[in-house]
PDB file of C-alpha atoms in Angstrom:
ATOM      1  CA  MET A 622      31.277 -95.977 -34.935  1.00 53.00           C
ATOM      2  CA  ALA A 623      28.857 -94.362 -32.357  1.00 51.00           C
ATOM      3  CA  LEU A 624      31.215 -95.270 -29.626  1.00 47.00           C
ATOM      4  CA  PHE A 625      34.160 -93.638 -31.452  1.00 47.00           C
ATOM      5  CA  LEU A 626      31.990 -90.418 -31.897  1.00 47.00           C
ATOM      6  CA  SER A 627      31.115 -90.407 -28.175  1.00 45.00           C
ATOM      7  CA  LEU A 628      34.662 -90.773 -27.174  1.00 43.00           C
ATOM      8  CA  LEU A 629      35.724 -87.994 -29.645  1.00 44.00           C
ATOM      9  CA  LEU A 630      33.036 -85.724 -28.163  1.00 41.00           C
ATOM     10  CA  ILE A 631      34.296 -86.326 -24.614  1.00 40.00           C
ATOM     11  CA  LEU A 632      37.828 -85.516 -25.494  1.00 40.00           C
ATOM     12  CA  LEU A 633      36.837 -82.386 -27.307  1.00 42.00           C
ATOM     13  CA  PHE A 634      34.697 -81.335 -24.416  1.00 39.00           C
ATOM     14  CA  HIS A 635      37.428 -81.981 -21.936  1.00 40.00           C
ATOM     15  CA  SER A 636      40.172 -80.154 -24.145  1.00 39.00           C
ATOM     16  CA  THR A 637      37.805 -77.175 -24.407  1.00 42.00           C
ATOM     17  CA  ASN A 638      36.963 -76.980 -20.760  1.00 52.00           C
ATOM     18  CA  ALA A 639      40.868 -77.268 -20.032  1.00 61.00           C
ATOM     19  CA  ASP A 640      41.281 -73.948 -21.632  1.00 88.00           C
ATOM     20  CA  TRP A 641      38.478 -72.087 -19.995  1.00 92.00           C
ATOM     21  CA  PRO A 642      37.968 -71.249 -16.381  1.00 95.00           C
ATOM     22  CA  PRO A 643      35.178 -73.163 -14.294  1.00 96.00           C
ATOM     23  CA  SER A 644      32.136 -71.108 -13.860  1.00 97.00           C
ATOM     24  CA  PRO A 645      32.421 -68.686 -10.887  1.00 98.00           C
ATOM     25  CA  GLY A 646      28.684 -69.256 -10.161  1.00 97.00           C
ATOM     26  CA  TYR A 647      28.120 -65.552  -9.516  1.00 97.00           C
ATOM     27  CA  TRP A 648      28.367 -62.589 -11.777  1.00 97.00           C
ATOM     28  CA  PRO A 649      28.966 -59.283  -9.771  1.00 97.00           C
ATOM     29  CA  SER A 650      29.016 -57.159 -13.052  1.00 97.00           C
ATOM     30  CA  SER A 651      25.322 -57.857 -13.464  1.00 97.00           C
ATOM     31  CA  LYS A 652      24.592 -56.178 -10.066  1.00 96.00           C
ATOM     32  CA  PHE A 653      25.861 -52.807 -11.194  1.00 96.00           C
ATOM     33  CA  ARG A 654      24.337 -50.619 -14.037  1.00 96.00           C
ATOM     34  CA  PRO A 655      26.590 -49.071 -16.712  1.00 96.00           C
ATOM     35  CA  MET A 656      26.889 -45.425 -16.888  1.00 96.00           C
ATOM     36  CA  SER A 657      27.581 -43.062 -19.731  1.00 95.00           C
ATOM     37  CA  PHE A 658      31.108 -41.864 -19.960  1.00 97.00           C
ATOM     38  CA  TYR A 659      30.248 -38.191 -19.080  1.00 95.00           C
ATOM     39  CA  ASN A 660      28.115 -39.209 -16.209  1.00 95.00           C
ATOM     40  CA  GLY A 661      30.980 -40.564 -14.303  1.00 96.00           C
ATOM     41  CA  PHE A 662      34.169 -39.474 -15.985  1.00 97.00           C
ATOM     42  CA  ARG A 663      35.994 -36.553 -17.676  1.00 97.00           C
ATOM     43  CA  ASN A 664      39.077 -36.276 -19.838  1.00 97.00           C
ATOM     44  CA  LEU A 665      42.265 -35.841 -17.823  1.00 98.00           C
ATOM     45  CA  TRP A 666      44.918 -35.396 -20.465  1.00 98.00           C
ATOM     46  CA  GLY A 667      45.439 -35.771 -24.086  1.00 98.00           C
ATOM     47  CA  PRO A 668      42.096 -34.529 -25.150  1.00 98.00           C
ATOM     48  CA  GLY A 669      43.053 -34.636 -28.772  1.00 98.00           C
ATOM     49  CA  HIS A 670      43.733 -38.358 -28.496  1.00 98.00           C
ATOM     50  CA  GLN A 671      40.376 -39.333 -27.218  1.00 98.00           C
ATOM     51  CA  SER A 672      36.950 -39.582 -29.011  1.00 98.00           C
ATOM     52  CA  LEU A 673      33.533 -40.864 -27.942  1.00 97.00           C
ATOM     53  CA  ASP A 674      31.015 -42.689 -30.037  1.00 95.00           C
ATOM     54  CA  GLN A 675      27.871 -44.059 -28.604  1.00 88.00           C
ATOM     55  CA  ASN A 676      29.452 -44.464 -25.207  1.00 87.00           C
ATOM     56  CA  ALA A 677      32.462 -46.356 -26.538  1.00 96.00           C
ATOM     57  CA  LEU A 678      35.533 -44.239 -25.729  1.00 98.00           C
ATOM     58  CA  THR A 679      38.595 -44.535 -27.922  1.00 98.00           C
ATOM     59  CA  ILE A 680      41.978 -43.402 -26.691  1.00 98.00           C
ATOM     60  CA  TRP A 681      45.353 -43.560 -28.452  1.00 98.00           C
ATOM     61  CA  LEU A 682      49.003 -42.995 -28.272  1.00 98.00           C
ATOM     62  CA  ASP A 683      51.218 -41.697 -30.927  1.00 98.00           C
ATOM     63  CA  ARG A 684      54.567 -39.879 -31.038  1.00 97.00           C
ATOM     64  CA  THR A 685      52.912 -36.604 -29.814  1.00 98.00           C
ATOM     65  CA  SER A 686      50.851 -37.771 -26.842  1.00 98.00           C
ATOM     66  CA  GLY A 687      48.742 -40.488 -25.049  1.00 98.00           C
ATOM     67  CA  SER A 688      45.477 -40.012 -23.313  1.00 98.00           C
ATOM     68  CA  GLY A 689      43.769 -40.508 -19.943  1.00 98.00           C
ATOM     69  CA  PHE A 690      40.483 -39.981 -18.162  1.00 98.00           C
ATOM     70  CA  LYS A 691      39.425 -39.791 -14.502  1.00 98.00           C
ATOM     71  CA  SER A 692      36.200 -40.207 -12.508  1.00 98.00           C
ATOM     72  CA  VAL A 693      34.212 -37.167 -11.317  1.00 97.00           C
ATOM     73  CA  ARG A 694      34.099 -38.523  -7.748  1.00 97.00           C
ATOM     74  CA  PRO A 695      36.582 -40.223  -5.448  1.00 98.00           C
ATOM     75  CA  PHE A 696      35.431 -43.479  -3.725  1.00 98.00           C
ATOM     76  CA  ARG A 697      36.379 -45.103  -0.481  1.00 97.00           C
ATOM     77  CA  SER A 698      35.125 -48.544  -1.589  1.00 97.00           C
ATOM     78  CA  GLY A 699      33.149 -50.045  -4.343  1.00 97.00           C
ATOM     79  CA  TYR A 700      33.002 -52.018  -7.745  1.00 98.00           C
ATOM     80  CA  PHE A 701      34.788 -50.494 -10.699  1.00 98.00           C
ATOM     81  CA  GLY A 702      34.634 -52.163 -14.053  1.00 98.00           C
ATOM     82  CA  VAL A 703      34.973 -51.340 -17.828  1.00 98.00           C
ATOM     83  CA  SER A 704      35.027 -53.547 -20.906  1.00 98.00           C
ATOM     84  CA  VAL A 705      38.197 -53.072 -22.949  1.00 98.00           C
ATOM     85  CA  LYS A 706      39.702 -54.024 -26.317  1.00 98.00           C
ATOM     86  CA  VAL A 707      43.236 -53.514 -27.129  1.00 98.00           C
ATOM     87  CA  GLN A 708      45.063 -53.269 -30.283  1.00 97.00           C
ATOM     88  CA  PRO A 709      46.781 -56.324 -32.024  1.00 98.00           C
ATOM     89  CA  GLY A 710      50.205 -56.418 -33.531  1.00 97.00           C
ATOM     90  CA  TYR A 711      53.241 -54.743 -32.162  1.00 98.00           C
ATOM     91  CA  THR A 712      52.419 -52.798 -29.093  1.00 98.00           C
ATOM     92  CA  ALA A 713      55.640 -53.275 -27.166  1.00 98.00           C
ATOM     93  CA  GLY A 714      56.316 -50.338 -24.583  1.00 98.00           C
ATOM     94  CA  VAL A 715      52.600 -49.472 -24.507  1.00 98.00           C
ATOM     95  CA  ILE A 716      50.470 -49.568 -21.437  1.00 98.00           C
ATOM     96  CA  THR A 717      46.648 -49.498 -21.486  1.00 98.00           C
ATOM     97  CA  ALA A 718      45.520 -49.212 -17.885  1.00 98.00           C
ATOM     98  CA  PHE A 719      42.357 -49.062 -15.692  1.00 98.00           C
ATOM     99  CA  TYR A 720      43.198 -48.198 -12.063  1.00 98.00           C
ATOM    100  CA  LEU A 721      42.343 -46.563  -8.881  1.00 98.00           C
ATOM    101  CA  SER A 722      44.686 -43.908  -7.465  1.00 97.00           C
ATOM    102  CA  ASN A 723      44.784 -40.792  -5.182  1.00 97.00           C
ATOM    103  CA  ASN A 724      48.208 -39.678  -6.752  1.00 94.00           C
ATOM    104  CA  GLU A 725      46.780 -36.129  -7.455  1.00 94.00           C
ATOM    105  CA  ALA A 726      45.543 -35.832  -3.805  1.00 93.00           C
ATOM    106  CA  HIS A 727      48.791 -37.269  -2.277  1.00 92.00           C
ATOM    107  CA  PRO A 728      51.655 -36.603  -4.793  1.00 89.00           C
ATOM    108  CA  GLY A 729      54.767 -38.660  -3.971  1.00 85.00           C
ATOM    109  CA  PHE A 730      52.908 -40.513  -1.249  1.00 89.00           C
ATOM    110  CA  HIS A 731      49.952 -42.109  -2.872  1.00 93.00           C
ATOM    111  CA  ASP A 732      47.944 -45.400  -3.042  1.00 95.00           C
ATOM    112  CA  GLU A 733      47.078 -47.286  -6.425  1.00 96.00           C
ATOM    113  CA  VAL A 734      45.425 -50.338  -7.510  1.00 97.00           C
ATOM    114  CA  ASP A 735      46.164 -51.257 -11.127  1.00 97.00           C
ATOM    115  CA  ILE A 736      44.841 -53.445 -14.033  1.00 98.00           C
ATOM    116  CA  GLU A 737      47.429 -52.909 -16.903  1.00 98.00           C
ATOM    117  CA  PHE A 738      47.764 -54.471 -20.369  1.00 98.00           C
ATOM    118  CA  LEU A 739      51.538 -54.636 -21.015  1.00 98.00           C
ATOM    119  CA  GLY A 740      52.231 -54.305 -24.703  1.00 98.00           C
ATOM    120  CA  THR A 741      53.866 -57.100 -26.653  1.00 98.00           C
ATOM    121  CA  THR A 742      55.655 -58.005 -29.858  1.00 97.00           C
ATOM    122  CA  PHE A 743      54.396 -60.081 -32.840  1.00 97.00           C
ATOM    123  CA  GLY A 744      53.217 -63.555 -31.953  1.00 95.00           C
ATOM    124  CA  LYS A 745      53.305 -63.182 -28.183  1.00 97.00           C
ATOM    125  CA  PRO A 746      50.262 -62.713 -25.919  1.00 97.00           C
ATOM    126  CA  TYR A 747      49.450 -59.542 -23.980  1.00 98.00           C
ATOM    127  CA  THR A 748      50.332 -59.769 -20.289  1.00 98.00           C
ATOM    128  CA  LEU A 749      47.668 -58.490 -17.914  1.00 98.00           C
ATOM    129  CA  GLN A 750      49.397 -57.062 -14.771  1.00 98.00           C
ATOM    130  CA  THR A 751      47.483 -56.499 -11.509  1.00 98.00           C
ATOM    131  CA  ASN A 752      49.377 -54.366  -8.811  1.00 97.00           C
ATOM    132  CA  VAL A 753      48.725 -52.920  -5.406  1.00 95.00           C
ATOM    133  CA  TYR A 754      50.789 -50.421  -3.615  1.00 88.00           C
ATOM    134  CA  ILE A 755      50.419 -48.257  -0.625  1.00 91.00           C
ATOM    135  CA  ARG A 756      51.835 -44.820  -0.018  1.00 86.00           C
ATOM    136  CA  GLY A 757      54.185 -45.201  -2.988  1.00 77.00           C
ATOM    137  CA  SER A 758      56.768 -42.573  -3.385  1.00 55.00           C
ATOM    138  CA  GLY A 759      57.158 -42.885  -7.184  1.00 50.00           C
ATOM    139  CA  ASP A 760      60.940 -42.631  -6.958  1.00 51.00           C
ATOM    140  CA  GLY A 761      61.899 -46.366  -7.219  1.00 57.00           C
ATOM    141  CA  LYS A 762      60.975 -47.035  -3.528  1.00 66.00           C
ATOM    142  CA  ILE A 763      57.500 -48.332  -4.431  1.00 72.00           C
ATOM    143  CA  ILE A 764      56.843 -51.858  -2.942  1.00 84.00           C
ATOM    144  CA  GLY A 765      55.106 -53.316  -5.824  1.00 89.00           C
ATOM    145  CA  ARG A 766      52.753 -56.342  -5.416  1.00 94.00           C
ATOM    146  CA  GLU A 767      52.464 -57.548  -9.015  1.00 96.00           C
ATOM    147  CA  MET A 768      50.700 -60.581 -10.232  1.00 98.00           C
ATOM    148  CA  LYS A 769      50.931 -61.167 -14.066  1.00 98.00           C
ATOM    149  CA  PHE A 770      48.687 -63.294 -16.274  1.00 98.00           C
ATOM    150  CA  HIS A 771      48.160 -64.501 -19.703  1.00 98.00           C
ATOM    151  CA  LEU A 772      44.555 -64.488 -20.417  1.00 98.00           C
ATOM    152  CA  TRP A 773      42.667 -67.482 -21.641  1.00 98.00           C
ATOM    153  CA  PHE A 774      41.347 -65.587 -24.613  1.00 98.00           C
ATOM    154  CA  ASP A 775      42.736 -63.031 -26.986  1.00 98.00           C
ATOM    155  CA  PRO A 776      41.939 -59.496 -25.652  1.00 98.00           C
ATOM    156  CA  THR A 777      42.516 -57.891 -29.028  1.00 98.00           C
ATOM    157  CA  GLN A 778      39.524 -59.726 -30.649  1.00 98.00           C
ATOM    158  CA  ASP A 779      36.515 -58.506 -28.633  1.00 98.00           C
ATOM    159  CA  PHE A 780      35.622 -56.548 -25.450  1.00 98.00           C
ATOM    160  CA  HIS A 781      36.069 -58.303 -22.234  1.00 98.00           C
ATOM    161  CA  HIS A 782      35.096 -56.850 -18.772  1.00 98.00           C
ATOM    162  CA  TYR A 783      37.767 -56.081 -16.303  1.00 98.00           C
ATOM    163  CA  ALA A 784      36.918 -55.059 -12.702  1.00 98.00           C
ATOM    164  CA  ILE A 785      38.407 -54.102  -9.306  1.00 98.00           C
ATOM    165  CA  PHE A 786      36.330 -54.734  -6.134  1.00 98.00           C
ATOM    166  CA  TRP A 787      37.757 -52.654  -3.328  1.00 98.00           C
ATOM    167  CA  SER A 788      36.255 -52.924   0.348  1.00 97.00           C
ATOM    168  CA  PRO A 789      37.803 -51.994   3.584  1.00 95.00           C
ATOM    169  CA  LYS A 790      39.067 -55.674   4.022  1.00 94.00           C
ATOM    170  CA  GLU A 791      39.990 -56.959   0.581  1.00 96.00           C
ATOM    171  CA  ILE A 792      40.636 -56.186  -3.105  1.00 98.00           C
ATOM    172  CA  ILE A 793      39.397 -58.627  -5.696  1.00 98.00           C
ATOM    173  CA  PHE A 794      40.471 -58.487  -9.421  1.00 98.00           C
ATOM    174  CA  LEU A 795      37.932 -59.957 -11.871  1.00 98.00           C
ATOM    175  CA  VAL A 796      38.126 -60.680 -15.680  1.00 98.00           C
ATOM    176  CA  ASP A 797      34.674 -61.394 -17.088  1.00 98.00           C
ATOM    177  CA  ASP A 798      33.372 -61.926 -13.514  1.00 98.00           C
ATOM    178  CA  VAL A 799      36.065 -64.610 -12.847  1.00 98.00           C
ATOM    179  CA  PRO A 800      38.059 -63.569  -9.831  1.00 98.00           C
ATOM    180  CA  ILE A 801      41.847 -63.849 -10.828  1.00 98.00           C
ATOM    181  CA  ARG A 802      43.281 -62.436  -7.582  1.00 98.00           C
ATOM    182  CA  ARG A 803      42.313 -61.616  -3.990  1.00 97.00           C
ATOM    183  CA  TYR A 804      44.373 -59.238  -2.079  1.00 96.00           C
ATOM    184  CA  PRO A 805      43.494 -59.361   1.659  1.00 94.00           C
ATOM    185  CA  ARG A 806      43.954 -56.587   4.236  1.00 94.00           C
ATOM    186  CA  LYS A 807      46.732 -57.734   6.633  1.00 90.00           C
ATOM    187  CA  SER A 808      47.306 -54.362   8.210  1.00 89.00           C
ATOM    188  CA  ALA A 809      46.621 -50.730   7.758  1.00 89.00           C
ATOM    189  CA  GLU A 810      50.298 -50.244   6.609  1.00 89.00           C
ATOM    190  CA  THR A 811      49.742 -52.700   3.665  1.00 91.00           C
ATOM    191  CA  PHE A 812      46.235 -51.826   2.477  1.00 94.00           C
ATOM    192  CA  PRO A 813      44.936 -48.726   0.757  1.00 95.00           C
ATOM    193  CA  LEU A 814      42.350 -46.910   2.950  1.00 95.00           C
ATOM    194  CA  ARG A 815      42.290 -43.355   1.684  1.00 96.00           C
ATOM    195  CA  PRO A 816      39.712 -42.308  -0.952  1.00 97.00           C
ATOM    196  CA  MET A 817      40.764 -42.960  -4.571  1.00 98.00           C
ATOM    197  CA  TRP A 818      39.522 -41.869  -8.044  1.00 98.00           C
ATOM    198  CA  VAL A 819      39.122 -44.225 -11.088  1.00 98.00           C
ATOM    199  CA  TYR A 820      41.417 -43.657 -14.033  1.00 98.00           C
ATOM    200  CA  GLY A 821      42.002 -45.056 -17.428  1.00 98.00           C
ATOM    201  CA  SER A 822      45.061 -44.236 -19.794  1.00 98.00           C
ATOM    202  CA  ILE A 823      47.213 -45.231 -22.561  1.00 98.00           C
ATOM    203  CA  TRP A 824      50.951 -44.121 -22.447  1.00 98.00           C
ATOM    204  CA  ASP A 825      54.482 -45.039 -23.354  1.00 98.00           C
ATOM    205  CA  ALA A 826      56.309 -47.154 -20.620  1.00 97.00           C
ATOM    206  CA  SER A 827      59.103 -48.420 -22.919  1.00 97.00           C
ATOM    207  CA  SER A 828      61.582 -48.403 -20.025  1.00 96.00           C
ATOM    208  CA  TRP A 829      59.805 -51.402 -18.377  1.00 96.00           C
ATOM    209  CA  ALA A 830      56.498 -52.525 -19.907  1.00 96.00           C
ATOM    210  CA  THR A 831      57.643 -55.249 -22.167  1.00 97.00           C
ATOM    211  CA  GLU A 832      60.094 -57.926 -21.044  1.00 95.00           C
ATOM    212  CA  ASP A 833      61.552 -55.411 -18.493  1.00 93.00           C
ATOM    213  CA  GLY A 834      62.086 -52.865 -21.126  1.00 95.00           C
ATOM    214  CA  LYS A 835      63.897 -55.069 -23.841  1.00 97.00           C
ATOM    215  CA  TYR A 836      61.411 -54.063 -26.419  1.00 97.00           C
ATOM    216  CA  LYS A 837      60.423 -50.398 -26.908  1.00 98.00           C
ATOM    217  CA  ALA A 838      57.529 -48.603 -28.463  1.00 98.00           C
ATOM    218  CA  ASP A 839      58.025 -48.419 -32.186  1.00 98.00           C
ATOM    219  CA  TYR A 840      56.080 -45.363 -33.601  1.00 98.00           C
ATOM    220  CA  LYS A 841      56.019 -46.747 -37.226  1.00 98.00           C
ATOM    221  CA  TYR A 842      53.043 -48.824 -35.788  1.00 98.00           C
ATOM    222  CA  GLN A 843      51.273 -45.732 -34.479  1.00 98.00           C
ATOM    223  CA  PRO A 844      48.601 -44.917 -33.452  1.00 98.00           C
ATOM    224  CA  PHE A 845      48.205 -47.487 -30.560  1.00 98.00           C
ATOM    225  CA  VAL A 846      44.538 -47.575 -29.888  1.00 98.00           C
ATOM    226  CA  ALA A 847      42.449 -48.766 -26.976  1.00 98.00           C
ATOM    227  CA  LYS A 848      38.675 -48.915 -26.650  1.00 98.00           C
ATOM    228  CA  PHE A 849      36.627 -48.727 -23.421  1.00 98.00           C
ATOM    229  CA  THR A 850      32.820 -49.196 -22.968  1.00 98.00           C
ATOM    230  CA  ASN A 851      30.463 -50.399 -20.351  1.00 98.00           C
ATOM    231  CA  PHE A 852      31.635 -48.161 -17.684  1.00 98.00           C
ATOM    232  CA  LYS A 853      30.624 -49.081 -14.018  1.00 98.00           C
ATOM    233  CA  ALA A 854      31.706 -47.315 -10.735  1.00 97.00           C
ATOM    234  CA  ASP A 855      29.435 -47.936  -7.823  1.00 96.00           C
ATOM    235  CA  GLY A 856      29.954 -47.937  -4.023  1.00 96.00           C
ATOM    236  CA  CYS A 857      30.668 -45.532  -1.236  1.00 97.00           C
ATOM    237  CA  SER A 858      31.999 -42.393  -2.586  1.00 97.00           C
ATOM    238  CA  ALA A 859      34.199 -40.112  -0.386  1.00 96.00           C
ATOM    239  CA  TYR A 860      31.144 -37.984   0.247  1.00 95.00           C
ATOM    240  CA  SER A 861      28.767 -40.881   1.324  1.00 96.00           C
ATOM    241  CA  PRO A 862      27.738 -40.989   5.031  1.00 95.00           C
ATOM    242  CA  ALA A 863      29.649 -43.259   7.398  1.00 92.00           C
ATOM    243  CA  ARG A 864      26.796 -45.692   7.396  1.00 95.00           C
ATOM    244  CA  CYS A 865      27.354 -46.482   3.730  1.00 96.00           C
ATOM    245  CA  ARG A 866      27.755 -50.284   3.456  1.00 94.00           C
ATOM    246  CA  PRO A 867      30.469 -51.648   1.000  1.00 94.00           C
ATOM    247  CA  VAL A 868      29.464 -53.634  -1.982  1.00 94.00           C
ATOM    248  CA  SER A 869      30.404 -57.202  -2.278  1.00 94.00           C
ATOM    249  CA  ALA A 870      31.952 -59.274  -5.171  1.00 95.00           C
ATOM    250  CA  SER A 871      30.006 -62.436  -3.895  1.00 95.00           C
ATOM    251  CA  PRO A 872      26.500 -63.262  -2.742  1.00 94.00           C
ATOM    252  CA  PHE A 873      27.805 -62.682   0.889  1.00 93.00           C
ATOM    253  CA  ARG A 874      27.034 -59.158   2.032  1.00 87.00           C
ATOM    254  CA  SER A 875      30.074 -59.482   4.295  1.00 88.00           C
ATOM    255  CA  GLY A 876      32.347 -59.869   1.281  1.00 89.00           C
ATOM    256  CA  GLY A 877      34.818 -62.784   0.407  1.00 93.00           C
ATOM    257  CA  LEU A 878      34.399 -65.312  -2.302  1.00 97.00           C
ATOM    258  CA  THR A 879      32.310 -68.478  -2.511  1.00 97.00           C
ATOM    259  CA  ARG A 880      33.814 -71.822  -2.936  1.00 97.00           C
ATOM    260  CA  GLN A 881      32.942 -71.872  -6.653  1.00 98.00           C
ATOM    261  CA  GLN A 882      34.567 -68.400  -7.054  1.00 98.00           C
ATOM    262  CA  HIS A 883      37.667 -69.590  -5.207  1.00 98.00           C
ATOM    263  CA  ARG A 884      37.754 -72.692  -7.548  1.00 98.00           C
ATOM    264  CA  ALA A 885      37.716 -70.552 -10.566  1.00 98.00           C
ATOM    265  CA  MET A 886      40.406 -68.216  -9.143  1.00 98.00           C
ATOM    266  CA  ARG A 887      42.628 -71.298  -8.465  1.00 98.00           C
ATOM    267  CA  TRP A 888      42.164 -72.426 -12.000  1.00 98.00           C
ATOM    268  CA  VAL A 889      43.321 -69.076 -13.348  1.00 98.00           C
ATOM    269  CA  GLN A 890      46.294 -68.844 -11.049  1.00 97.00           C
ATOM    270  CA  ARG A 891      47.389 -72.483 -11.922  1.00 97.00           C
ATOM    271  CA  TYR A 892      47.064 -72.144 -15.630  1.00 97.00           C
ATOM    272  CA  HIS A 893      47.598 -68.427 -16.496  1.00 98.00           C
ATOM    273  CA  MET A 894      49.479 -66.769 -13.986  1.00 98.00           C
ATOM    274  CA  VAL A 895      53.020 -66.118 -15.197  1.00 98.00           C
ATOM    275  CA  TYR A 896      54.446 -64.094 -12.346  1.00 98.00           C
ATOM    276  CA  ASN A 897      53.624 -63.770  -8.589  1.00 97.00           C
ATOM    277  CA  TYR A 898      55.725 -61.420  -6.437  1.00 96.00           C
ATOM    278  CA  CYS A 899      55.101 -63.654  -3.346  1.00 95.00           C
ATOM    279  CA  ARG A 900      57.101 -66.424  -5.149  1.00 95.00           C
ATOM    280  CA  ASP A 901      59.899 -64.119  -6.327  1.00 94.00           C
ATOM    281  CA  PRO A 902      63.043 -65.072  -4.236  1.00 93.00           C
ATOM    282  CA  LYS A 903      64.618 -61.654  -5.154  1.00 92.00           C
ATOM    283  CA  ARG A 904      61.992 -59.690  -3.273  1.00 90.00           C
ATOM    284  CA  ASN A 905      62.075 -58.895   0.456  1.00 88.00           C
ATOM    285  CA  HIS A 906      58.991 -60.582   1.796  1.00 88.00           C
ATOM    286  CA  ALA A 907      59.457 -58.895   5.193  1.00 87.00           C
ATOM    287  CA  LEU A 908      57.634 -55.934   3.615  1.00 84.00           C
ATOM    288  CA  THR A 909      54.739 -58.037   2.178  1.00 88.00           C
ATOM    289  CA  PRO A 910      53.019 -59.864   5.153  1.00 86.00           C
ATOM    290  CA  GLU A 911      50.121 -60.926   2.768  1.00 87.00           C
ATOM    291  CA  CYS A 912      52.659 -63.403   1.375  1.00 90.00           C
ATOM    292  CA  TRP A 913      53.316 -65.269   4.712  1.00 86.00           C
ATOM    293  CA  SER A 914      50.293 -67.345   4.902  1.00 72.00           C
TER     294      SER A 914
END
């Protein structure tokens, strides 16, 4: 009997661990202090669809409008994170986003680094999309660099921390301090180097968000709500002196990831990545040198 129980516990332990990433061994979010919303951000649009309660920001989309916010300062590198909880149920066509961009400074020719929750239909998981593009035109000529994931938890049940680390040589996307993607700088032409602001928003992207636009936003389920808290934005602002040293997502001051962080990232990409633009045979990889190695 004791042997049977021991074997059962071992099986349960391995089954549980198979569904959860290995420890990254380093928690960059703990290195940066949270800020109150109004210390770092302002409403950008849809002020009537935004409310703040004890530093938890709620934004929502209905038939009349969505909402968005923007950081007060632009940055040229840094750690940018926020804890998010998204709405359960039917959310097809709806995008909840946290991202870096300079689209207002360079309209029609801007850089962007995205974390986006792509809304879904009943019984299907959210897709977390990460994307990087450089000097995008916004007219269909954008070279997207999408990687998509189904998370190892339900993002509608609780807050989880999502972050973008951006330095002059790499971009790292993290979920609860687990690296899920590293985008290295291969050339100045394929890497964002101009200052960017931090944004968050909820909006209707029915034309493409859910299964390439198959399912649209259905406003009988409105309002579509997203909650943000634990705001973090730290690094070299556009106004910092040239000697400002970029922060790191690992214990190494020079950047990069540890072996343990790489191991956790490989686990996520093996078990939870559902799309990788580098493996898409329909894409022109002559334009994406980061896919060559």
